[in-house]
C-alpha cells in the first residue's frame, strides 16, 4: 500500500495528484428532476425560500395582496421582528431520541401545535385554492380554517376533503340573516369550530393594493397584461378554470377594502357574541384579541378559545404585537379558555417559542400561502413538512420531549 511521507512540522503540505479512490466519495451527482415545480419545492430550505419562489411566479398585485399589510406596514414588520428577539434556554443531556410534537386543540389531537389560518380569496393565489390547502392539512394532521371570504363554500369543501379537521371563520356582516345562513351551512357540513374575527369594524388601509390598482378578481389592464406576459402560467390557470369569485357573495368587482366596508358591521358588540353562541352549536373561537383586558371579557362570554392577533398587520397599523401581548393574555384568562397566537409565525421555532410563552398553538396564514403560490398543493405540503421538521428539531435542541415540556422558563423575550 502506497503512502505519502508526512511533511515536517511547520512545512507547507506538499502538492500531489489525488487518487481516483479519494475522489469517488466526493462525486455524488444528483439525479436530475425534470418537473420544475418539484425541483423548486425540494430546493426550498425554509418558508423564506418559498416566499421568494412565490414572488417570482405570481403577478405582483396578487403577491402584494398576500404579502402586504396596512398603512406603513409597521405592525407587519414588528410581528416578525418580535420572534427574532426570542432567546431559547435549552436543557442538555436529555434523552430526546423520541419526541411527541402533538398538541390538544379543542379536545382533538393536532400533529403539531399549528393550525392553518383563514385566508380570503385563496384561488387567486393559485387555482387549486382552498381544497388544495385542506388536503395538505388533512395529510399532516392539522386543522384548517375556511374563510367567509374564501372562494370555496363550506359544503363543497367538506365534500371534497372530508378527512380534514374543519373550522369556519366568520365576519359579522351588517346582514345578520346572511351571517346566520353561513353559520348554519357550516354546522350542517360538519365543521367542528366557528372562528369569529372581531378586529374588522372597517377594512384596514392596504396601500400596496391601492398603488397596484388591485381589484378582486384581478382586472385585465395594461399593467396586469404586462405583468402577465412574464407569468403566463398564472393567467392561463385563471382563465381556464371556473370563474374566480367569492363563495359567499354572488358577484363583486372592486377592491377588497371596498367590499369589507360594505359588509363589515362597525356596530358589532359583545352582545353579538352571545347571539352567535345561541346560533352555533359547536366550539367557538374569537380571533383578533389584542389586550389582556379584552381577553378577560371575551373569556367570560362562553367561548372556547381566543386568538391573540392583529390580523397579520393588515388592519390597524401600530397595533400591539401578538407575541409581546401573549403572556399577559394567558395570565388574564387563567386557563379558562385555550389561547392561540397569530401573526409573524414563519418557522417551527416560532411556533415552539409561542407555546413556551403560553400559547396552546399558533395559526399560520401567509406561510402556507407562499407555498400555495410557489407550487399549489405540493407547495403547501412542503411548508408543512418544513414546519413539522423545525418544530421537532427545535424541541430536541431544547431538551423537550413533548409540548408539555415547553414552559416559560425555556425562553426569554429580549428587549427590542
mmCIF file of C-alpha atoms in Angstrom:
data_model
loop_
_atom_site.group_PDB
_atom_site.id
_atom_site.type_symbol
_atom_site.label_atom_id
_atom_site.label_comp_id
_atom_site.label_asym_id
_atom_site.label_seq_id
_atom_site.Cartn_x
_atom_site.Cartn_y
_atom_site.Cartn_z
ATOM 1 C CA UNK A 1 0.000 0.000 0.000
ATOM 2 C CA UNK A 2 1.461 3.346 -1.043
ATOM 3 C CA UNK A 3 1.852 6.069 1.497
ATOM 4 C CA UNK A 4 2.941 9.664 1.441
ATOM 5 C CA UNK A 5 5.506 10.906 3.938
ATOM 6 C CA UNK A 6 4.173 13.465 6.364
ATOM 7 C CA UNK A 7 5.772 16.881 5.929
ATOM 8 C CA UNK A 8 7.903 18.122 8.779
ATOM 9 C CA UNK A 9 6.043 20.247 11.317
ATOM 10 C CA UNK A 10 5.907 23.837 10.101
ATOM 11 C CA UNK A 11 6.442 22.967 6.425
ATOM 12 C CA UNK A 12 3.750 23.618 3.871
ATOM 13 C CA UNK A 13 1.873 20.485 2.626
ATOM 14 C CA UNK A 14 3.468 19.000 -0.497
ATOM 15 C CA UNK A 15 1.309 19.138 -3.639
ATOM 16 C CA UNK A 16 0.163 15.820 -5.108
ATOM 17 C CA UNK A 17 -2.278 14.334 -7.575
ATOM 18 C CA UNK A 18 -5.300 12.794 -5.805
ATOM 19 C CA UNK A 19 -6.002 9.095 -6.326
ATOM 20 C CA UNK A 20 -9.266 8.074 -8.081
ATOM 21 C CA UNK A 21 -10.351 6.248 -4.930
ATOM 22 C CA UNK A 22 -10.128 9.502 -2.989
ATOM 23 C CA UNK A 23 -12.310 11.366 -5.489
ATOM 24 C CA UNK A 24 -15.109 8.777 -5.607
ATOM 25 C CA UNK A 25 -16.758 9.721 -2.253
ATOM 26 C CA UNK A 26 -16.825 13.384 -3.311
ATOM 27 C CA UNK A 27 -18.542 12.777 -6.655
ATOM 28 C CA UNK A 28 -22.226 12.432 -5.784
ATOM 29 C CA UNK A 29 -24.207 13.837 -8.699
ATOM 30 C CA UNK A 30 -27.920 14.364 -8.039
ATOM 31 C CA UNK A 31 -30.437 12.682 -10.246
ATOM 32 C CA UNK A 32 -31.924 15.407 -12.461
ATOM 33 C CA UNK A 33 -35.549 16.327 -11.693
ATOM 34 C CA UNK A 34 -37.482 17.114 -14.828
ATOM 35 C CA UNK A 35 -40.530 18.583 -13.066
ATOM 36 C CA UNK A 36 -39.763 22.250 -12.460
ATOM 37 C CA UNK A 37 -42.216 22.687 -9.586
ATOM 38 C CA UNK A 38 -40.896 19.613 -7.781
ATOM 39 C CA UNK A 39 -37.345 20.867 -8.177
ATOM 40 C CA UNK A 40 -38.207 24.345 -6.852
ATOM 41 C CA UNK A 41 -40.036 22.980 -3.835
ATOM 42 C CA UNK A 42 -37.343 20.442 -2.969
ATOM 43 C CA UNK A 43 -34.689 23.170 -3.078
ATOM 44 C CA UNK A 44 -36.560 25.348 -0.567
ATOM 45 C CA UNK A 45 -34.894 25.113 2.830
ATOM 46 C CA UNK A 46 -37.398 27.290 4.702
ATOM 47 C CA UNK A 47 -40.536 29.385 4.287
ATOM 48 C CA UNK A 48 -38.467 32.395 3.207
ATOM 49 C CA UNK A 49 -37.204 30.401 0.219
ATOM 50 C CA UNK A 50 -40.786 29.553 -0.755
ATOM 51 C CA UNK A 51 -41.748 33.215 -0.413
ATOM 52 C CA UNK A 52 -39.020 34.059 -2.938
ATOM 53 C CA UNK A 53 -40.371 31.439 -5.360
ATOM 54 C CA UNK A 54 -43.911 32.746 -4.890
ATOM 55 C CA UNK A 55 -42.784 36.277 -5.665
ATOM 56 C CA UNK A 56 -41.258 35.177 -8.960
ATOM 57 C CA UNK A 57 -44.215 33.078 -10.064
ATOM 58 C CA UNK A 58 -47.185 35.268 -9.091
ATOM 59 C CA UNK A 59 -48.326 38.610 -10.532
ATOM 60 C CA UNK A 60 -47.115 41.487 -8.427
ATOM 61 C CA UNK A 61 -50.573 42.691 -7.377
ATOM 62 C CA UNK A 62 -51.545 39.206 -6.218
ATOM 63 C CA UNK A 63 -48.286 38.645 -4.339
ATOM 64 C CA UNK A 64 -48.555 42.062 -2.669
ATOM 65 C CA UNK A 65 -52.163 41.355 -1.665
ATOM 66 C CA UNK A 66 -50.886 38.324 0.238
ATOM 67 C CA UNK A 67 -47.585 39.706 1.452
ATOM 68 C CA UNK A 68 -48.598 43.238 2.401
ATOM 69 C CA UNK A 69 -50.026 44.894 5.477
ATOM 70 C CA UNK A 70 -51.864 48.033 6.489
ATOM 71 C CA UNK A 71 -50.564 51.588 6.416
ATOM 72 C CA UNK A 72 -46.782 51.816 6.650
ATOM 73 C CA UNK A 73 -46.700 48.085 7.472
ATOM 74 C CA UNK A 74 -45.154 48.741 10.872
ATOM 75 C CA UNK A 75 -47.280 46.087 12.581
ATOM 76 C CA UNK A 76 -46.400 43.619 9.830
ATOM 77 C CA UNK A 77 -42.681 44.177 10.414
ATOM 78 C CA UNK A 78 -42.970 44.210 14.215
ATOM 79 C CA UNK A 79 -44.835 40.888 14.266
ATOM 80 C CA UNK A 80 -41.861 39.136 12.676
ATOM 81 C CA UNK A 81 -39.217 41.180 14.459
ATOM 82 C CA UNK A 82 -40.586 40.093 17.844
ATOM 83 C CA UNK A 83 -39.753 36.454 17.102
ATOM 84 C CA UNK A 84 -36.168 37.443 16.325
ATOM 85 C CA UNK A 85 -35.885 38.682 19.902
ATOM 86 C CA UNK A 86 -36.635 35.234 21.290
ATOM 87 C CA UNK A 87 -33.753 33.614 23.149
ATOM 88 C CA UNK A 88 -34.110 29.904 23.890
ATOM 89 C CA UNK A 89 -32.780 28.372 27.119
ATOM 90 C CA UNK A 90 -32.026 24.717 26.353
ATOM 91 C CA UNK A 91 -31.598 21.822 28.761
ATOM 92 C CA UNK A 92 -28.762 19.479 27.803
ATOM 93 C CA UNK A 93 -28.086 15.757 28.247
ATOM 94 C CA UNK A 94 -31.765 14.874 27.958
ATOM 95 C CA UNK A 95 -32.923 11.792 26.071
ATOM 96 C CA UNK A 96 -34.670 13.311 23.039
ATOM 97 C CA UNK A 97 -34.486 10.257 20.801
ATOM 98 C CA UNK A 98 -38.297 10.137 20.902
ATOM 99 C CA UNK A 99 -40.257 13.399 20.706
ATOM 100 C CA UNK A 100 -44.030 13.869 20.686
ATOM 101 C CA UNK A 101 -44.862 17.077 18.798
ATOM 102 C CA UNK A 102 -48.647 16.695 19.074
ATOM 103 C CA UNK A 103 -50.931 19.117 20.893
ATOM 104 C CA UNK A 104 -54.553 19.045 22.000
ATOM 105 C CA UNK A 105 -56.622 21.728 20.257
ATOM 106 C CA UNK A 106 -60.271 21.953 21.316
ATOM 107 C CA UNK A 107 -60.117 18.416 22.652
ATOM 108 C CA UNK A 108 -58.701 16.816 19.499
ATOM 109 C CA UNK A 109 -55.104 15.996 18.590
ATOM 110 C CA UNK A 110 -53.112 18.101 16.126
ATOM 111 C CA UNK A 111 -49.842 16.574 14.916
ATOM 112 C CA UNK A 112 -48.014 19.820 15.709
ATOM 113 C CA UNK A 113 -49.155 22.890 17.703
ATOM 114 C CA UNK A 114 -50.149 24.649 14.488
ATOM 115 C CA UNK A 115 -53.468 25.291 12.724
ATOM 116 C CA UNK A 116 -53.943 26.840 9.290
ATOM 117 C CA UNK A 117 -55.473 30.301 9.496
ATOM 118 C CA UNK A 118 -58.355 31.594 7.356
ATOM 119 C CA UNK A 119 -57.269 33.453 4.226
ATOM 120 C CA UNK A 120 -59.541 35.227 1.786
ATOM 121 C CA UNK A 121 -59.817 34.670 -1.964
ATOM 122 C CA UNK A 122 -57.391 31.762 -1.924
ATOM 123 C CA UNK A 123 -57.918 30.660 -5.538
ATOM 124 C CA UNK A 124 -56.436 33.979 -6.601
ATOM 125 C CA UNK A 125 -53.076 32.861 -5.197
ATOM 126 C CA UNK A 126 -53.314 29.519 -7.027
ATOM 127 C CA UNK A 127 -56.151 27.983 -8.990
ATOM 128 C CA UNK A 128 -56.242 24.871 -6.748
ATOM 129 C CA UNK A 129 -57.378 27.097 -3.868
ATOM 130 C CA UNK A 130 -58.856 26.047 -0.559
ATOM 131 C CA UNK A 131 -59.267 22.369 -1.415
ATOM 132 C CA UNK A 132 -55.518 22.035 -2.022
ATOM 133 C CA UNK A 133 -54.754 23.624 1.348
ATOM 134 C CA UNK A 134 -57.286 21.405 3.120
ATOM 135 C CA UNK A 135 -55.879 18.230 1.555
ATOM 136 C CA UNK A 136 -52.374 19.140 2.713
ATOM 137 C CA UNK A 137 -53.705 19.914 6.208
ATOM 138 C CA UNK A 138 -55.516 16.564 6.349
ATOM 139 C CA UNK A 139 -52.376 14.637 5.389
ATOM 140 C CA UNK A 140 -50.335 16.437 8.050
ATOM 141 C CA UNK A 141 -52.975 16.110 10.774
ATOM 142 C CA UNK A 142 -53.580 19.811 11.463
ATOM 143 C CA UNK A 143 -56.842 21.824 11.451
ATOM 144 C CA UNK A 144 -57.766 24.031 8.501
ATOM 145 C CA UNK A 145 -59.896 27.184 8.802
ATOM 146 C CA UNK A 146 -62.073 28.164 5.834
ATOM 147 C CA UNK A 147 -62.652 31.904 5.451
ATOM 148 C CA UNK A 148 -66.004 33.592 4.879
ATOM 149 C CA UNK A 149 -64.140 35.472 2.145
ATOM 150 C CA UNK A 150 -62.899 32.254 0.563
ATOM 151 C CA UNK A 151 -63.513 31.032 -2.969
ATOM 152 C CA UNK A 152 -64.981 27.693 -1.871
ATOM 153 C CA UNK A 153 -68.162 27.310 0.195
ATOM 154 C CA UNK A 154 -68.357 25.304 3.414
ATOM 155 C CA UNK A 155 -70.373 22.418 1.966
ATOM 156 C CA UNK A 156 -68.322 21.780 -1.185
ATOM 157 C CA UNK A 157 -65.047 21.900 0.780
ATOM 158 C CA UNK A 158 -66.358 19.359 3.291
ATOM 159 C CA UNK A 159 -67.396 17.080 0.420
ATOM 160 C CA UNK A 160 -64.040 17.477 -1.341
ATOM 161 C CA UNK A 161 -61.883 16.890 1.774
ATOM 162 C CA UNK A 162 -63.988 15.027 4.345
ATOM 163 C CA UNK A 163 -60.980 13.899 6.379
ATOM 164 C CA UNK A 164 -59.654 17.293 7.440
ATOM 165 C CA UNK A 165 -60.461 18.964 10.757
ATOM 166 C CA UNK A 166 -62.564 21.880 9.544
ATOM 167 C CA UNK A 167 -63.015 25.221 11.275
ATOM 168 C CA UNK A 168 -65.087 28.030 9.715
ATOM 169 C CA UNK A 169 -64.194 31.701 10.043
ATOM 170 C CA UNK A 170 -66.946 34.334 10.186
ATOM 171 C CA UNK A 171 -67.084 38.106 9.929
ATOM 172 C CA UNK A 172 -70.135 39.729 11.484
ATOM 173 C CA UNK A 173 -71.875 41.231 8.473
ATOM 174 C CA UNK A 174 -74.371 44.057 8.540
ATOM 175 C CA UNK A 175 -76.815 41.489 7.182
ATOM 176 C CA UNK A 176 -77.248 39.268 10.259
ATOM 177 C CA UNK A 177 -79.561 36.905 8.370
ATOM 178 C CA UNK A 178 -76.769 36.201 5.900
ATOM 179 C CA UNK A 179 -74.325 35.632 8.760
ATOM 180 C CA UNK A 180 -76.773 33.180 10.298
ATOM 181 C CA UNK A 181 -77.121 31.316 6.993
ATOM 182 C CA UNK A 182 -73.346 30.932 6.720
ATOM 183 C CA UNK A 183 -73.095 29.652 10.278
ATOM 184 C CA UNK A 184 -75.866 27.106 9.770
ATOM 185 C CA UNK A 185 -74.380 25.884 6.496
ATOM 186 C CA UNK A 186 -71.054 25.274 8.258
ATOM 187 C CA UNK A 187 -72.832 23.404 11.040
ATOM 188 C CA UNK A 188 -74.693 21.221 8.531
ATOM 189 C CA UNK A 189 -71.387 20.448 6.771
ATOM 190 C CA UNK A 190 -69.840 19.155 9.993
ATOM 191 C CA UNK A 191 -67.422 21.978 10.862
ATOM 192 C CA UNK A 192 -66.264 21.471 14.439
ATOM 193 C CA UNK A 193 -65.488 25.087 15.336
ATOM 194 C CA UNK A 194 -66.518 28.600 14.382
ATOM 195 C CA UNK A 195 -63.882 31.337 14.434
ATOM 196 C CA UNK A 196 -65.344 34.832 14.789
ATOM 197 C CA UNK A 197 -62.985 37.620 13.663
ATOM 198 C CA UNK A 198 -63.565 40.754 15.768
ATOM 199 C CA UNK A 199 -60.887 43.228 14.652
ATOM 200 C CA UNK A 200 -62.648 44.342 11.448
ATOM 201 C CA UNK A 201 -65.203 47.081 12.195
ATOM 202 C CA UNK A 202 -63.931 48.565 8.922
ATOM 203 C CA UNK A 203 -61.293 47.475 6.418
ATOM 204 C CA UNK A 204 -57.687 48.419 7.075
ATOM 205 C CA UNK A 205 -55.781 50.691 4.655
ATOM 206 C CA UNK A 206 -53.914 48.304 2.327
ATOM 207 C CA UNK A 207 -51.672 50.756 0.492
ATOM 208 C CA UNK A 208 -49.937 48.176 -1.694
ATOM 209 C CA UNK A 209 -53.340 47.244 -3.128
ATOM 210 C CA UNK A 210 -54.147 50.881 -3.777
ATOM 211 C CA UNK A 211 -50.841 51.503 -5.544
ATOM 212 C CA UNK A 212 -51.182 48.321 -7.604
ATOM 213 C CA UNK A 213 -54.751 49.101 -8.593
ATOM 214 C CA UNK A 214 -55.671 45.703 -7.128
ATOM 215 C CA UNK A 215 -59.248 44.545 -7.687
ATOM 216 C CA UNK A 216 -60.988 41.270 -6.954
ATOM 217 C CA UNK A 217 -60.993 39.487 -9.289
ATOM 218 C CA UNK A 218 -57.889 40.991 -10.986
ATOM 219 C CA UNK A 219 -58.804 43.127 -13.989
ATOM 220 C CA UNK A 220 -57.122 42.854 -17.386
ATOM 221 C CA UNK A 221 -55.444 46.248 -17.601
ATOM 222 C CA UNK A 222 -52.316 47.345 -19.420
ATOM 223 C CA UNK A 223 -50.318 46.869 -16.220
ATOM 224 C CA UNK A 224 -51.659 43.374 -15.472
ATOM 225 C CA UNK A 225 -51.246 42.281 -19.084
ATOM 226 C CA UNK A 226 -47.589 43.322 -18.987
ATOM 227 C CA UNK A 227 -47.105 41.516 -15.687
ATOM 228 C CA UNK A 228 -48.974 38.506 -17.082
ATOM 229 C CA UNK A 229 -46.610 38.278 -20.027
ATOM 230 C CA UNK A 230 -43.895 37.372 -17.515
ATOM 231 C CA UNK A 231 -46.122 34.829 -15.744
ATOM 232 C CA UNK A 232 -48.330 33.319 -18.439
ATOM 233 C CA UNK A 233 -48.974 30.109 -16.455
ATOM 234 C CA UNK A 234 -50.822 32.057 -13.743
ATOM 235 C CA UNK A 235 -53.137 33.752 -16.230
ATOM 236 C CA UNK A 236 -53.658 30.503 -18.130
ATOM 237 C CA UNK A 237 -54.768 28.777 -14.937
ATOM 238 C CA UNK A 238 -57.030 31.703 -14.047
ATOM 239 C CA UNK A 239 -58.751 31.808 -17.419
ATOM 240 C CA UNK A 240 -59.152 28.045 -17.930
ATOM 241 C CA UNK A 241 -60.651 27.151 -14.509
ATOM 242 C CA UNK A 242 -64.060 28.097 -13.000
ATOM 243 C CA UNK A 243 -64.627 31.854 -12.582
ATOM 244 C CA UNK A 244 -62.794 33.429 -9.671
ATOM 245 C CA UNK A 245 -65.398 34.691 -7.202
ATOM 246 C CA UNK A 246 -66.266 34.732 -3.526
ATOM 247 C CA UNK A 247 -68.222 31.686 -2.443
ATOM 248 C CA UNK A 248 -70.369 33.726 -0.018
ATOM 249 C CA UNK A 249 -71.053 36.648 -2.365
ATOM 250 C CA UNK A 250 -72.832 36.348 -5.701
ATOM 251 C CA UNK A 251 -70.776 38.890 -7.622
ATOM 252 C CA UNK A 252 -68.183 41.517 -6.824
ATOM 253 C CA UNK A 253 -65.841 43.678 -8.852
ATOM 254 C CA UNK A 254 -63.801 46.123 -6.814
ATOM 255 C CA UNK A 255 -61.182 46.352 -4.092
ATOM 256 C CA UNK A 256 -61.067 44.152 -1.015
ATOM 257 C CA UNK A 257 -61.285 47.247 1.195
ATOM 258 C CA UNK A 258 -64.462 48.475 -0.524
ATOM 259 C CA UNK A 259 -66.039 45.066 -0.092
ATOM 260 C CA UNK A 260 -65.068 44.953 3.583
ATOM 261 C CA UNK A 261 -66.511 48.375 4.278
ATOM 262 C CA UNK A 262 -69.729 47.320 2.561
ATOM 263 C CA UNK A 263 -70.076 44.088 4.564
ATOM 264 C CA UNK A 264 -68.396 44.554 7.956
ATOM 265 C CA UNK A 265 -70.583 45.868 10.772
ATOM 266 C CA UNK A 266 -68.942 48.701 12.745
ATOM 267 C CA UNK A 267 -71.817 48.481 15.221
ATOM 268 C CA UNK A 268 -70.988 44.934 16.401
ATOM 269 C CA UNK A 269 -70.674 44.472 20.190
ATOM 270 C CA UNK A 270 -70.160 41.720 22.726
ATOM 271 C CA UNK A 271 -73.925 41.100 22.628
ATOM 272 C CA UNK A 272 -73.476 39.721 19.124
ATOM 273 C CA UNK A 273 -71.153 37.053 20.515
ATOM 274 C CA UNK A 274 -73.978 35.941 22.819
ATOM 275 C CA UNK A 275 -76.336 35.771 19.809
ATOM 276 C CA UNK A 276 -73.788 33.735 17.903
ATOM 277 C CA UNK A 277 -73.345 31.370 20.855
ATOM 278 C CA UNK A 278 -77.077 30.610 20.598
ATOM 279 C CA UNK A 279 -76.942 30.025 16.830
ATOM 280 C CA UNK A 280 -73.749 27.980 16.639
ATOM 281 C CA UNK A 281 -73.823 24.508 18.268
ATOM 282 C CA UNK A 282 -70.076 23.751 18.225
ATOM 283 C CA UNK A 283 -66.850 25.187 19.616
ATOM 284 C CA UNK A 284 -66.458 28.968 19.367
ATOM 285 C CA UNK A 285 -63.143 30.796 18.850
ATOM 286 C CA UNK A 286 -62.688 34.588 18.997
ATOM 287 C CA UNK A 287 -59.901 35.893 16.738
ATOM 288 C CA UNK A 288 -58.486 39.390 16.990
ATOM 289 C CA UNK A 289 -57.988 39.869 20.742
ATOM 290 C CA UNK A 290 -55.122 42.312 21.306
ATOM 291 C CA UNK A 291 -55.175 43.221 25.009
ATOM 292 C CA UNK A 292 -55.437 41.340 28.284
ATOM 293 C CA UNK A 293 -58.464 43.436 29.240
ATOM 294 C CA UNK A 294 -60.422 42.339 26.153
ATOM 295 C CA UNK A 295 -59.250 38.770 26.625
ATOM 296 C CA UNK A 296 -60.756 38.686 30.109
ATOM 297 C CA UNK A 297 -64.085 39.978 28.760
ATOM 298 C CA UNK A 298 -64.133 37.563 25.798
ATOM 299 C CA UNK A 299 -63.317 34.588 28.034
ATOM 300 C CA UNK A 300 -66.419 35.406 30.056
ATOM 301 C CA UNK A 301 -68.718 35.117 27.032
ATOM 302 C CA UNK A 302 -68.789 31.337 26.927
ATOM 303 C CA UNK A 303 -66.209 30.875 24.157
ATOM 304 C CA UNK A 304 -63.729 28.023 23.935
ATOM 305 C CA UNK A 305 -60.585 29.743 22.631
ATOM 306 C CA UNK A 306 -59.092 33.152 21.881
ATOM 307 C CA UNK A 307 -56.618 34.094 19.162
ATOM 308 C CA UNK A 308 -54.194 36.878 20.064
ATOM 309 C CA UNK A 309 -53.911 38.561 16.671
ATOM 310 C CA UNK A 310 -53.596 41.920 14.953
ATOM 311 C CA UNK A 311 -54.808 40.377 11.667
ATOM 312 C CA UNK A 312 -51.264 39.822 10.479
ATOM 313 C CA UNK A 313 -50.690 43.577 10.481
ATOM 314 C CA UNK A 314 -53.448 44.034 7.878
ATOM 315 C CA UNK A 315 -55.928 46.102 9.909
ATOM 316 C CA UNK A 316 -54.723 48.694 12.445
ATOM 317 C CA UNK A 317 -51.128 49.665 11.824
ATOM 318 C CA UNK A 318 -49.113 50.186 15.033
ATOM 319 C CA UNK A 319 -51.371 47.645 16.772
ATOM 320 C CA UNK A 320 -49.996 45.619 19.702
ATOM 321 C CA UNK A 321 -47.587 42.853 18.740
ATOM 322 C CA UNK A 322 -49.241 39.477 19.474
ATOM 323 C CA UNK A 323 -46.106 37.765 20.794
ATOM 324 C CA UNK A 324 -45.498 40.619 23.234
ATOM 325 C CA UNK A 325 -49.117 40.581 24.463
ATOM 326 C CA UNK A 326 -49.349 36.801 24.727
ATOM 327 C CA UNK A 327 -48.062 36.298 28.312
ATOM 328 C CA UNK A 328 -50.433 38.951 29.704
ATOM 329 C CA UNK A 329 -53.397 37.438 27.856
ATOM 330 C CA UNK A 330 -52.550 33.950 29.163
ATOM 331 C CA UNK A 331 -52.431 35.303 32.715
ATOM 332 C CA UNK A 332 -55.705 37.190 32.257
ATOM 333 C CA UNK A 333 -57.746 34.163 31.141
ATOM 334 C CA UNK A 334 -56.047 31.890 33.725
ATOM 335 C CA UNK A 335 -56.795 28.632 31.902
ATOM 336 C CA UNK A 336 -60.486 29.366 31.277
ATOM 337 C CA UNK A 337 -60.009 29.121 27.501
ATOM 338 C CA UNK A 338 -57.332 27.981 25.089
ATOM 339 C CA UNK A 339 -55.114 30.768 23.747
ATOM 340 C CA UNK A 340 -53.699 30.737 20.221
ATOM 341 C CA UNK A 341 -51.281 33.180 18.647
ATOM 342 C CA UNK A 342 -51.483 34.549 15.105
ATOM 343 C CA UNK A 343 -49.088 36.909 13.363
ATOM 344 C CA UNK A 344 -45.482 36.723 12.272
ATOM 345 C CA UNK A 345 -45.045 32.937 12.506
ATOM 346 C CA UNK A 346 -42.657 31.825 9.764
ATOM 347 C CA UNK A 347 -40.974 28.776 11.272
ATOM 348 C CA UNK A 348 -41.444 25.847 13.582
ATOM 349 C CA UNK A 349 -39.088 27.558 16.013
ATOM 350 C CA UNK A 350 -41.534 30.491 16.132
ATOM 351 C CA UNK A 351 -44.344 28.065 16.988
ATOM 352 C CA UNK A 352 -42.289 26.470 19.762
ATOM 353 C CA UNK A 353 -41.438 29.904 21.200
ATOM 354 C CA UNK A 354 -45.114 30.897 21.307
ATOM 355 C CA UNK A 355 -46.061 27.657 23.067
ATOM 356 C CA UNK A 356 -43.315 28.273 25.617
ATOM 357 C CA UNK A 357 -44.868 31.676 26.308
ATOM 358 C CA UNK A 358 -48.260 30.121 26.995
ATOM 359 C CA UNK A 359 -49.988 29.595 23.646
ATOM 360 C CA UNK A 360 -51.822 26.340 23.062
ATOM 361 C CA UNK A 361 -50.907 26.612 19.381
ATOM 362 C CA UNK A 362 -50.248 29.131 16.627
ATOM 363 C CA UNK A 363 -52.056 29.937 13.393
ATOM 364 C CA UNK A 364 -50.136 30.336 10.130
ATOM 365 C CA UNK A 365 -51.547 32.095 7.087
ATOM 366 C CA UNK A 366 -49.006 33.802 4.860
ATOM 367 C CA UNK A 367 -46.562 30.922 5.320
ATOM 368 C CA UNK A 368 -48.795 28.354 3.640
ATOM 369 C CA UNK A 369 -49.957 30.867 1.021
ATOM 370 C CA UNK A 370 -46.330 31.288 -0.061
ATOM 371 C CA UNK A 371 -46.207 27.538 -0.556
ATOM 372 C CA UNK A 372 -49.515 27.574 -2.439
ATOM 373 C CA UNK A 373 -48.286 30.295 -4.785
ATOM 374 C CA UNK A 374 -44.966 28.502 -5.250
ATOM 375 C CA UNK A 375 -46.408 25.099 -6.133
ATOM 376 C CA UNK A 376 -50.101 24.556 -5.390
ATOM 377 C CA UNK A 377 -50.989 21.689 -3.069
ATOM 378 C CA UNK A 378 -47.440 20.336 -3.212
ATOM 379 C CA UNK A 379 -46.199 23.735 -2.065
ATOM 380 C CA UNK A 380 -48.485 23.723 0.977
ATOM 381 C CA UNK A 381 -47.295 20.213 1.789
ATOM 382 C CA UNK A 382 -43.715 21.442 1.574
ATOM 383 C CA UNK A 383 -44.467 24.257 4.032
ATOM 384 C CA UNK A 384 -45.999 21.802 6.493
ATOM 385 C CA UNK A 385 -43.055 19.429 6.032
ATOM 386 C CA UNK A 386 -40.668 22.264 6.853
ATOM 387 C CA UNK A 387 -42.670 23.469 9.870
ATOM 388 C CA UNK A 388 -43.048 19.939 11.251
ATOM 389 C CA UNK A 389 -39.319 19.273 10.934
ATOM 390 C CA UNK A 390 -38.468 22.611 12.556
ATOM 391 C CA UNK A 391 -40.848 22.003 15.482
ATOM 392 C CA UNK A 392 -39.332 18.587 16.167
ATOM 393 C CA UNK A 393 -35.737 19.772 15.747
ATOM 394 C CA UNK A 394 -36.245 22.816 17.991
ATOM 395 C CA UNK A 395 -37.824 20.678 20.713
ATOM 396 C CA UNK A 396 -34.924 18.223 20.576
ATOM 397 C CA UNK A 397 -32.361 21.003 20.794
ATOM 398 C CA UNK A 398 -34.271 22.451 23.758
ATOM 399 C CA UNK A 399 -34.262 19.094 25.507
ATOM 400 C CA UNK A 400 -38.073 18.845 25.348
ATOM 401 C CA UNK A 401 -39.816 15.552 24.562
ATOM 402 C CA UNK A 402 -43.418 16.846 24.481
ATOM 403 C CA UNK A 403 -45.286 20.141 24.219
ATOM 404 C CA UNK A 404 -45.922 19.919 27.975
ATOM 405 C CA UNK A 405 -42.179 20.467 28.388
ATOM 406 C CA UNK A 406 -42.403 23.811 26.545
ATOM 407 C CA UNK A 407 -42.636 26.048 29.586
ATOM 408 C CA UNK A 408 -41.893 29.770 30.086
ATOM 409 C CA UNK A 409 -38.512 29.063 31.669
ATOM 410 C CA UNK A 410 -37.247 27.810 28.302
ATOM 411 C CA UNK A 411 -37.456 31.197 26.560
ATOM 412 C CA UNK A 412 -36.577 34.808 27.105
ATOM 413 C CA UNK A 413 -38.055 37.667 25.052
ATOM 414 C CA UNK A 414 -35.169 40.110 24.892
ATOM 415 C CA UNK A 415 -35.746 43.847 24.852
ATOM 416 C CA UNK A 416 -36.032 45.407 21.403
#
